[in-house]
PDB file of C-alpha atoms in Angstrom:
ATOM      1  CA  UNK A 444      -0.162  11.365  44.279  1.00 67.00           C
ATOM      2  CA  UNK A 445       1.341  14.625  45.529  1.00 73.00           C
ATOM      3  CA  UNK A 446       3.066  16.340  42.592  1.00 74.00           C
ATOM      4  CA  UNK A 447       5.173  18.367  45.015  1.00 76.00           C
ATOM      5  CA  UNK A 448       6.972  15.190  46.100  1.00 85.00           C
ATOM      6  CA  UNK A 449       7.572  13.831  42.591  1.00 90.00           C
ATOM      7  CA  UNK A 450      10.970  14.223  40.987  1.00 90.00           C
ATOM      8  CA  UNK A 451      11.636  13.671  37.289  1.00 91.00           C
ATOM      9  CA  UNK A 452      15.347  13.696  36.512  1.00 90.00           C
ATOM     10  CA  UNK A 453      18.051  12.237  34.263  1.00 90.00           C
ATOM     11  CA  UNK A 454      19.081   8.655  34.964  1.00 90.00           C
ATOM     12  CA  UNK A 455      22.111   8.111  37.193  1.00 91.00           C
ATOM     13  CA  UNK A 456      24.276   5.069  37.879  1.00 92.00           C
ATOM     14  CA  UNK A 457      22.320   4.124  41.028  1.00 93.00           C
ATOM     15  CA  UNK A 458      19.090   3.919  38.972  1.00 92.00           C
ATOM     16  CA  UNK A 459      20.270   1.102  36.698  1.00 91.00           C
ATOM     17  CA  UNK A 460      19.048  -1.690  38.991  1.00 90.00           C
ATOM     18  CA  UNK A 461      15.488  -0.345  39.268  1.00 91.00           C
ATOM     19  CA  UNK A 462      15.357   0.446  35.559  1.00 90.00           C
ATOM     20  CA  UNK A 463      16.611  -2.981  34.458  1.00 89.00           C
ATOM     21  CA  UNK A 464      14.351  -4.797  36.934  1.00 89.00           C
ATOM     22  CA  UNK A 465      11.266  -3.049  35.528  1.00 87.00           C
ATOM     23  CA  UNK A 466      12.524  -3.452  31.961  1.00 86.00           C
ATOM     24  CA  UNK A 467      12.960  -7.199  32.506  1.00 82.00           C
ATOM     25  CA  UNK A 468       9.495  -7.658  34.035  1.00 79.00           C
ATOM     26  CA  UNK A 469       7.637  -5.923  31.222  1.00 73.00           C
ATOM     27  CA  UNK A 470       6.410  -8.189  28.446  1.00 57.00           C
ATOM     28  CA  UNK A 471       4.856  -5.503  26.262  1.00 51.00           C
ATOM     29  CA  UNK A 472       4.399  -2.415  28.443  1.00 48.00           C
ATOM     30  CA  UNK A 473       7.394  -0.696  26.944  1.00 53.00           C
ATOM     31  CA  UNK A 474       6.123   1.534  24.175  1.00 58.00           C
ATOM     32  CA  UNK A 475       7.138   0.078  20.838  1.00 51.00           C
ATOM     33  CA  UNK A 476       8.617  -3.076  22.328  1.00 51.00           C
ATOM     34  CA  UNK A 477       7.038  -6.468  22.709  1.00 49.00           C
ATOM     35  CA  UNK A 478       8.561  -9.576  24.224  1.00 48.00           C
ATOM     36  CA  UNK A 479       9.744 -10.795  20.820  1.00 55.00           C
ATOM     37  CA  UNK A 480      11.465  -7.527  19.911  1.00 64.00           C
ATOM     38  CA  UNK A 481      12.801  -6.443  23.307  1.00 67.00           C
ATOM     39  CA  UNK A 482      16.587  -5.973  23.460  1.00 70.00           C
ATOM     40  CA  UNK A 483      18.514  -8.275  25.756  1.00 76.00           C
ATOM     41  CA  UNK A 484      19.334  -7.168  29.292  1.00 79.00           C
ATOM     42  CA  UNK A 485      22.986  -6.831  28.255  1.00 85.00           C
ATOM     43  CA  UNK A 486      22.068  -4.570  25.315  1.00 85.00           C
ATOM     44  CA  UNK A 487      19.842  -2.447  27.542  1.00 85.00           C
ATOM     45  CA  UNK A 488      22.523  -2.127  30.229  1.00 88.00           C
ATOM     46  CA  UNK A 489      25.009  -1.072  27.551  1.00 88.00           C
ATOM     47  CA  UNK A 490      22.510   1.556  26.356  1.00 87.00           C
ATOM     48  CA  UNK A 491      22.124   2.882  29.914  1.00 89.00           C
ATOM     49  CA  UNK A 492      25.884   3.072  30.383  1.00 90.00           C
ATOM     50  CA  UNK A 493      26.225   5.130  27.183  1.00 88.00           C
ATOM     51  CA  UNK A 494      23.474   7.498  28.317  1.00 88.00           C
ATOM     52  CA  UNK A 495      24.789   7.877  31.882  1.00 89.00           C
ATOM     53  CA  UNK A 496      28.358   8.457  30.654  1.00 88.00           C
ATOM     54  CA  UNK A 497      27.029  10.935  28.056  1.00 84.00           C
ATOM     55  CA  UNK A 498      28.599   8.933  25.229  1.00 83.00           C
ATOM     56  CA  UNK A 499      25.489   9.609  23.163  1.00 78.00           C
ATOM     57  CA  UNK A 500      24.014  13.046  22.717  1.00 73.00           C
ATOM     58  CA  UNK A 501      20.734  12.122  21.059  1.00 77.00           C
ATOM     59  CA  UNK A 502      19.441   9.623  23.652  1.00 85.00           C
ATOM     60  CA  UNK A 503      18.043  10.497  27.061  1.00 87.00           C
ATOM     61  CA  UNK A 504      16.428   8.643  29.979  1.00 90.00           C
ATOM     62  CA  UNK A 505      14.141  10.303  32.501  1.00 91.00           C
ATOM     63  CA  UNK A 506      13.559   8.663  35.885  1.00 92.00           C
ATOM     64  CA  UNK A 507      10.450   9.347  37.959  1.00 93.00           C
ATOM     65  CA  UNK A 508      10.544   9.127  41.748  1.00 93.00           C
ATOM     66  CA  UNK A 509       7.958   9.793  44.441  1.00 91.00           C
ATOM     67  CA  UNK A 510       9.527  10.435  47.853  1.00 87.00           C
ATOM     68  CA  UNK A 511      12.720   8.697  46.676  1.00 85.00           C
ATOM     69  CA  UNK A 512      10.756   5.628  45.503  1.00 91.00           C
ATOM     70  CA  UNK A 513      11.302   4.563  41.901  1.00 92.00           C
ATOM     71  CA  UNK A 514       8.057   4.941  39.912  1.00 93.00           C
ATOM     72  CA  UNK A 515       9.094   4.515  36.272  1.00 92.00           C
ATOM     73  CA  UNK A 516      11.050   5.872  33.339  1.00 93.00           C
ATOM     74  CA  UNK A 517      10.914   7.152  29.784  1.00 91.00           C
ATOM     75  CA  UNK A 518      13.563   6.907  27.078  1.00 90.00           C
ATOM     76  CA  UNK A 519      13.716   9.727  24.569  1.00 89.00           C
ATOM     77  CA  UNK A 520      15.647   9.899  21.317  1.00 87.00           C
ATOM     78  CA  UNK A 521      16.174  12.979  19.204  1.00 79.00           C
ATOM     79  CA  UNK A 522      15.028  11.692  15.797  1.00 72.00           C
ATOM     80  CA  UNK A 523      15.276  14.980  13.949  1.00 76.00           C
ATOM     81  CA  UNK A 524      15.640  18.686  14.497  1.00 76.00           C
ATOM     82  CA  UNK A 525      11.966  19.053  15.351  1.00 82.00           C
ATOM     83  CA  UNK A 526      11.042  15.684  16.854  1.00 86.00           C
ATOM     84  CA  UNK A 527      11.568  13.749  20.061  1.00 88.00           C
ATOM     85  CA  UNK A 528      10.798  10.041  19.939  1.00 89.00           C
ATOM     86  CA  UNK A 529       9.668   8.149  23.032  1.00 89.00           C
ATOM     87  CA  UNK A 530      11.200   4.687  22.831  1.00 86.00           C
ATOM     88  CA  UNK A 531       9.991   3.338  26.177  1.00 86.00           C
ATOM     89  CA  UNK A 532       7.503   4.679  28.675  1.00 89.00           C
ATOM     90  CA  UNK A 533       6.951   2.468  31.714  1.00 88.00           C
ATOM     91  CA  UNK A 534       5.395   2.966  35.146  1.00 90.00           C
ATOM     92  CA  UNK A 535       5.670   0.219  37.776  1.00 90.00           C
ATOM     93  CA  UNK A 536       2.454  -1.864  37.793  1.00 88.00           C
ATOM     94  CA  UNK A 537       1.359  -0.959  41.324  1.00 90.00           C
ATOM     95  CA  UNK A 538       1.469   2.795  40.510  1.00 89.00           C
ATOM     96  CA  UNK A 539      -0.431   2.691  37.225  1.00 88.00           C
ATOM     97  CA  UNK A 540      -3.760   4.514  36.823  1.00 88.00           C
ATOM     98  CA  UNK A 541      -2.850   6.909  39.642  1.00 90.00           C
ATOM     99  CA  UNK A 542      -1.706   9.862  37.533  1.00 91.00           C
ATOM    100  CA  UNK A 543       2.020   9.123  37.463  1.00 92.00           C
ATOM    101  CA  UNK A 544       2.135   8.278  33.770  1.00 91.00           C
ATOM    102  CA  UNK A 545       0.134  11.397  32.930  1.00 92.00           C
ATOM    103  CA  UNK A 546       2.501  13.557  34.960  1.00 93.00           C
ATOM    104  CA  UNK A 547       5.592  12.055  33.306  1.00 93.00           C
ATOM    105  CA  UNK A 548       4.088  12.436  29.833  1.00 92.00           C
ATOM    106  CA  UNK A 549       3.009  16.030  30.496  1.00 93.00           C
ATOM    107  CA  UNK A 550       6.569  16.815  31.619  1.00 92.00           C
ATOM    108  CA  UNK A 551       7.934  15.385  28.361  1.00 91.00           C
ATOM    109  CA  UNK A 552       5.349  17.397  26.403  1.00 90.00           C
ATOM    110  CA  UNK A 553       6.429  20.557  28.256  1.00 88.00           C
ATOM    111  CA  UNK A 554      10.091  19.836  27.394  1.00 87.00           C
ATOM    112  CA  UNK A 555       9.139  19.271  23.759  1.00 87.00           C
ATOM    113  CA  UNK A 556       7.207  22.525  23.632  1.00 87.00           C
ATOM    114  CA  UNK A 557      10.130  24.418  25.176  1.00 84.00           C
ATOM    115  CA  UNK A 558      12.466  22.896  22.572  1.00 84.00           C
ATOM    116  CA  UNK A 559      10.039  23.431  19.674  1.00 83.00           C
ATOM    117  CA  UNK A 560       9.718  19.686  19.003  1.00 86.00           C
ATOM    118  CA  UNK A 561       6.869  17.308  18.229  1.00 88.00           C
ATOM    119  CA  UNK A 562       6.778  13.852  19.844  1.00 89.00           C
ATOM    120  CA  UNK A 563       6.437  10.484  18.125  1.00 89.00           C
ATOM    121  CA  UNK A 564       6.200   6.925  19.412  1.00 87.00           C
ATOM    122  CA  UNK A 565       5.018   3.461  18.454  1.00 83.00           C
ATOM    123  CA  UNK A 566       2.572   1.690  20.721  1.00 80.00           C
ATOM    124  CA  UNK A 567       1.617  -1.958  20.386  1.00 71.00           C
ATOM    125  CA  UNK A 568       0.133  -2.396  23.854  1.00 69.00           C
ATOM    126  CA  UNK A 569      -3.162  -1.617  25.497  1.00 72.00           C
ATOM    127  CA  UNK A 570      -1.630   1.775  26.407  1.00 78.00           C
ATOM    128  CA  UNK A 571      -2.848   3.195  23.085  1.00 81.00           C
ATOM    129  CA  UNK A 572      -5.911   4.757  24.732  1.00 84.00           C
ATOM    130  CA  UNK A 573      -3.611   6.477  27.259  1.00 86.00           C
ATOM    131  CA  UNK A 574      -1.728   8.286  24.489  1.00 86.00           C
ATOM    132  CA  UNK A 575      -4.936   9.177  22.635  1.00 88.00           C
ATOM    133  CA  UNK A 576      -6.311  10.796  25.803  1.00 88.00           C
ATOM    134  CA  UNK A 577      -3.115  12.863  25.992  1.00 88.00           C
ATOM    135  CA  UNK A 578      -3.521  14.392  22.551  1.00 88.00           C
ATOM    136  CA  UNK A 579      -1.562  11.954  20.401  1.00 87.00           C
ATOM    137  CA  UNK A 580      -2.925  11.089  16.959  1.00 86.00           C
ATOM    138  CA  UNK A 581      -2.410   7.604  15.638  1.00 83.00           C
ATOM    139  CA  UNK A 582      -2.177   5.761  12.365  1.00 76.00           C
ATOM    140  CA  UNK A 583      -1.888   2.106  13.173  1.00 70.00           C
ATOM    141  CA  UNK A 584       0.966   1.663  15.627  1.00 72.00           C
ATOM    142  CA  UNK A 585       2.446   5.118  15.055  1.00 77.00           C
ATOM    143  CA  UNK A 586       1.431   7.930  17.377  1.00 78.00           C
ATOM    144  CA  UNK A 587       2.364  11.585  17.083  1.00 82.00           C
ATOM    145  CA  UNK A 588       1.848  14.591  19.305  1.00 79.00           C
ATOM    146  CA  UNK A 589       2.182  17.898  17.519  1.00 81.00           C
ATOM    147  CA  UNK A 590       2.937  20.970  19.568  1.00 76.00           C
ATOM    148  CA  UNK A 591       0.157  23.480  18.843  1.00 69.00           C
ATOM    149  CA  UNK A 592       2.498  26.256  17.767  1.00 63.00           C
ATOM    150  CA  UNK A 593       6.185  25.619  17.249  1.00 58.00           C
ATOM    151  CA  UNK A 594       8.213  28.700  17.926  1.00 58.00           C
ATOM    152  CA  UNK A 595      11.907  29.429  17.708  1.00 55.00           C
ATOM    153  CA  UNK A 596      13.119  29.716  21.280  1.00 60.00           C
ATOM    154  CA  UNK A 597      16.358  30.470  23.078  1.00 61.00           C
ATOM    155  CA  UNK A 598      15.168  28.692  26.231  1.00 66.00           C
ATOM    156  CA  UNK A 599      15.693  24.940  26.276  1.00 68.00           C
ATOM    157  CA  UNK A 600      14.558  21.988  28.373  1.00 71.00           C
ATOM    158  CA  UNK A 601      16.914  19.751  30.348  1.00 66.00           C
ATOM    159  CA  UNK A 602      16.742  17.171  27.536  1.00 71.00           C
ATOM    160  CA  UNK A 603      17.439  19.640  24.726  1.00 67.00           C
ATOM    161  CA  UNK A 604      20.089  18.603  22.236  1.00 63.00           C
ATOM    162  CA  UNK A 605      21.308  20.890  19.492  1.00 63.00           C
ATOM    163  CA  UNK A 606      20.524  18.862  16.384  1.00 61.00           C
ATOM    164  CA  UNK A 607      23.485  20.461  14.623  1.00 65.00           C
ATOM    165  CA  UNK A 608      25.727  18.695  17.166  1.00 66.00           C
ATOM    166  CA  UNK A 609      24.155  15.358  16.238  1.00 66.00           C
ATOM    167  CA  UNK A 610      24.713  16.005  12.532  1.00 68.00           C
ATOM    168  CA  UNK A 611      28.271  17.133  13.197  1.00 75.00           C
ATOM    169  CA  UNK A 612      28.936  14.005  15.278  1.00 74.00           C
ATOM    170  CA  UNK A 613      27.559  11.795  12.487  1.00 72.00           C
ATOM    171  CA  UNK A 614      29.666  13.595   9.866  1.00 78.00           C
ATOM    172  CA  UNK A 615      32.803  13.247  12.006  1.00 80.00           C
ATOM    173  CA  UNK A 616      32.136   9.537  12.424  1.00 81.00           C
ATOM    174  CA  UNK A 617      31.683   9.135   8.661  1.00 83.00           C
ATOM    175  CA  UNK A 618      34.955  10.974   8.035  1.00 85.00           C
ATOM    176  CA  UNK A 619      36.762   8.711  10.520  1.00 85.00           C
ATOM    177  CA  UNK A 620      35.377   5.605   8.814  1.00 84.00           C
ATOM    178  CA  UNK A 621      36.394   6.894   5.365  1.00 86.00           C
ATOM    179  CA  UNK A 622      39.893   7.679   6.640  1.00 87.00           C
ATOM    180  CA  UNK A 623      40.247   4.156   8.055  1.00 84.00           C
ATOM    181  CA  UNK A 624      39.037   2.720   4.758  1.00 82.00           C
ATOM    182  CA  UNK A 625      41.540   4.798   2.764  1.00 83.00           C
ATOM    183  CA  UNK A 626      44.344   3.744   5.104  1.00 84.00           C
ATOM    184  CA  UNK A 627      43.366   0.117   4.629  1.00 80.00           C
ATOM    185  CA  UNK A 628      43.394   0.495   0.830  1.00 80.00           C
ATOM    186  CA  UNK A 629      46.963   1.850   1.036  1.00 83.00           C
ATOM    187  CA  UNK A 630      48.128  -0.843   3.462  1.00 84.00           C
ATOM    188  CA  UNK A 631      50.354  -3.795   2.640  1.00 84.00           C
ATOM    189  CA  UNK A 632      47.618  -6.125   3.881  1.00 79.00           C
ATOM    190  CA  UNK A 633      45.216  -4.850   1.229  1.00 77.00           C
ATOM    191  CA  UNK A 634      47.877  -5.095  -1.485  1.00 77.00           C
ATOM    192  CA  UNK A 635      48.646  -8.669  -0.441  1.00 78.00           C
ATOM    193  CA  UNK A 636      44.954  -9.563  -0.522  1.00 74.00           C
ATOM    194  CA  UNK A 637      44.594  -8.213  -4.076  1.00 73.00           C
ATOM    195  CA  UNK A 638      47.784 -10.001  -5.159  1.00 76.00           C
ATOM    196  CA  UNK A 639      46.291 -13.283  -3.970  1.00 72.00           C
ATOM    197  CA  UNK A 640      43.227 -12.857  -6.192  1.00 67.00           C
TER     198      UNK A 640
END
């Protein structure tokens, strides 16, 4: 593995086929997902579309390539102001145990350090030893990597999301839902429903 030829970048539309093919083949290799809990292919494609179209600001997918060959991916969710959560972390079977997973994970750790975030994940597969080697602590299925010294920084990684934007988006969505509910309560339909009771 020549690190100079490896590219780690955000997912793009042309990556969906490779991603979904690997996602479908994995029975338990996805961190936190086993074959009984894995989302359907349709749900996963919908997730990818939201991420690619930037319809979600707290979810991110990194693609790893070596000389333009698809190697694997990681999904990252901003769980809180100071924590990134790895939802899936998958390297294609023929490239495992060659350093690719370590390189992808170290890149995520560097991003987390730049953004002042810890990393969490759940791991139910035999990959638990991999995460332990990379400095994660575990309690059962839950693994956590704590950045040695979290500092306030003005420099951010490519996956940085201002947590205040997430909170603001959630508050706006709540306000919209409340407004719709109030409009429904004032509607003739609602009045008719109550009259029928």
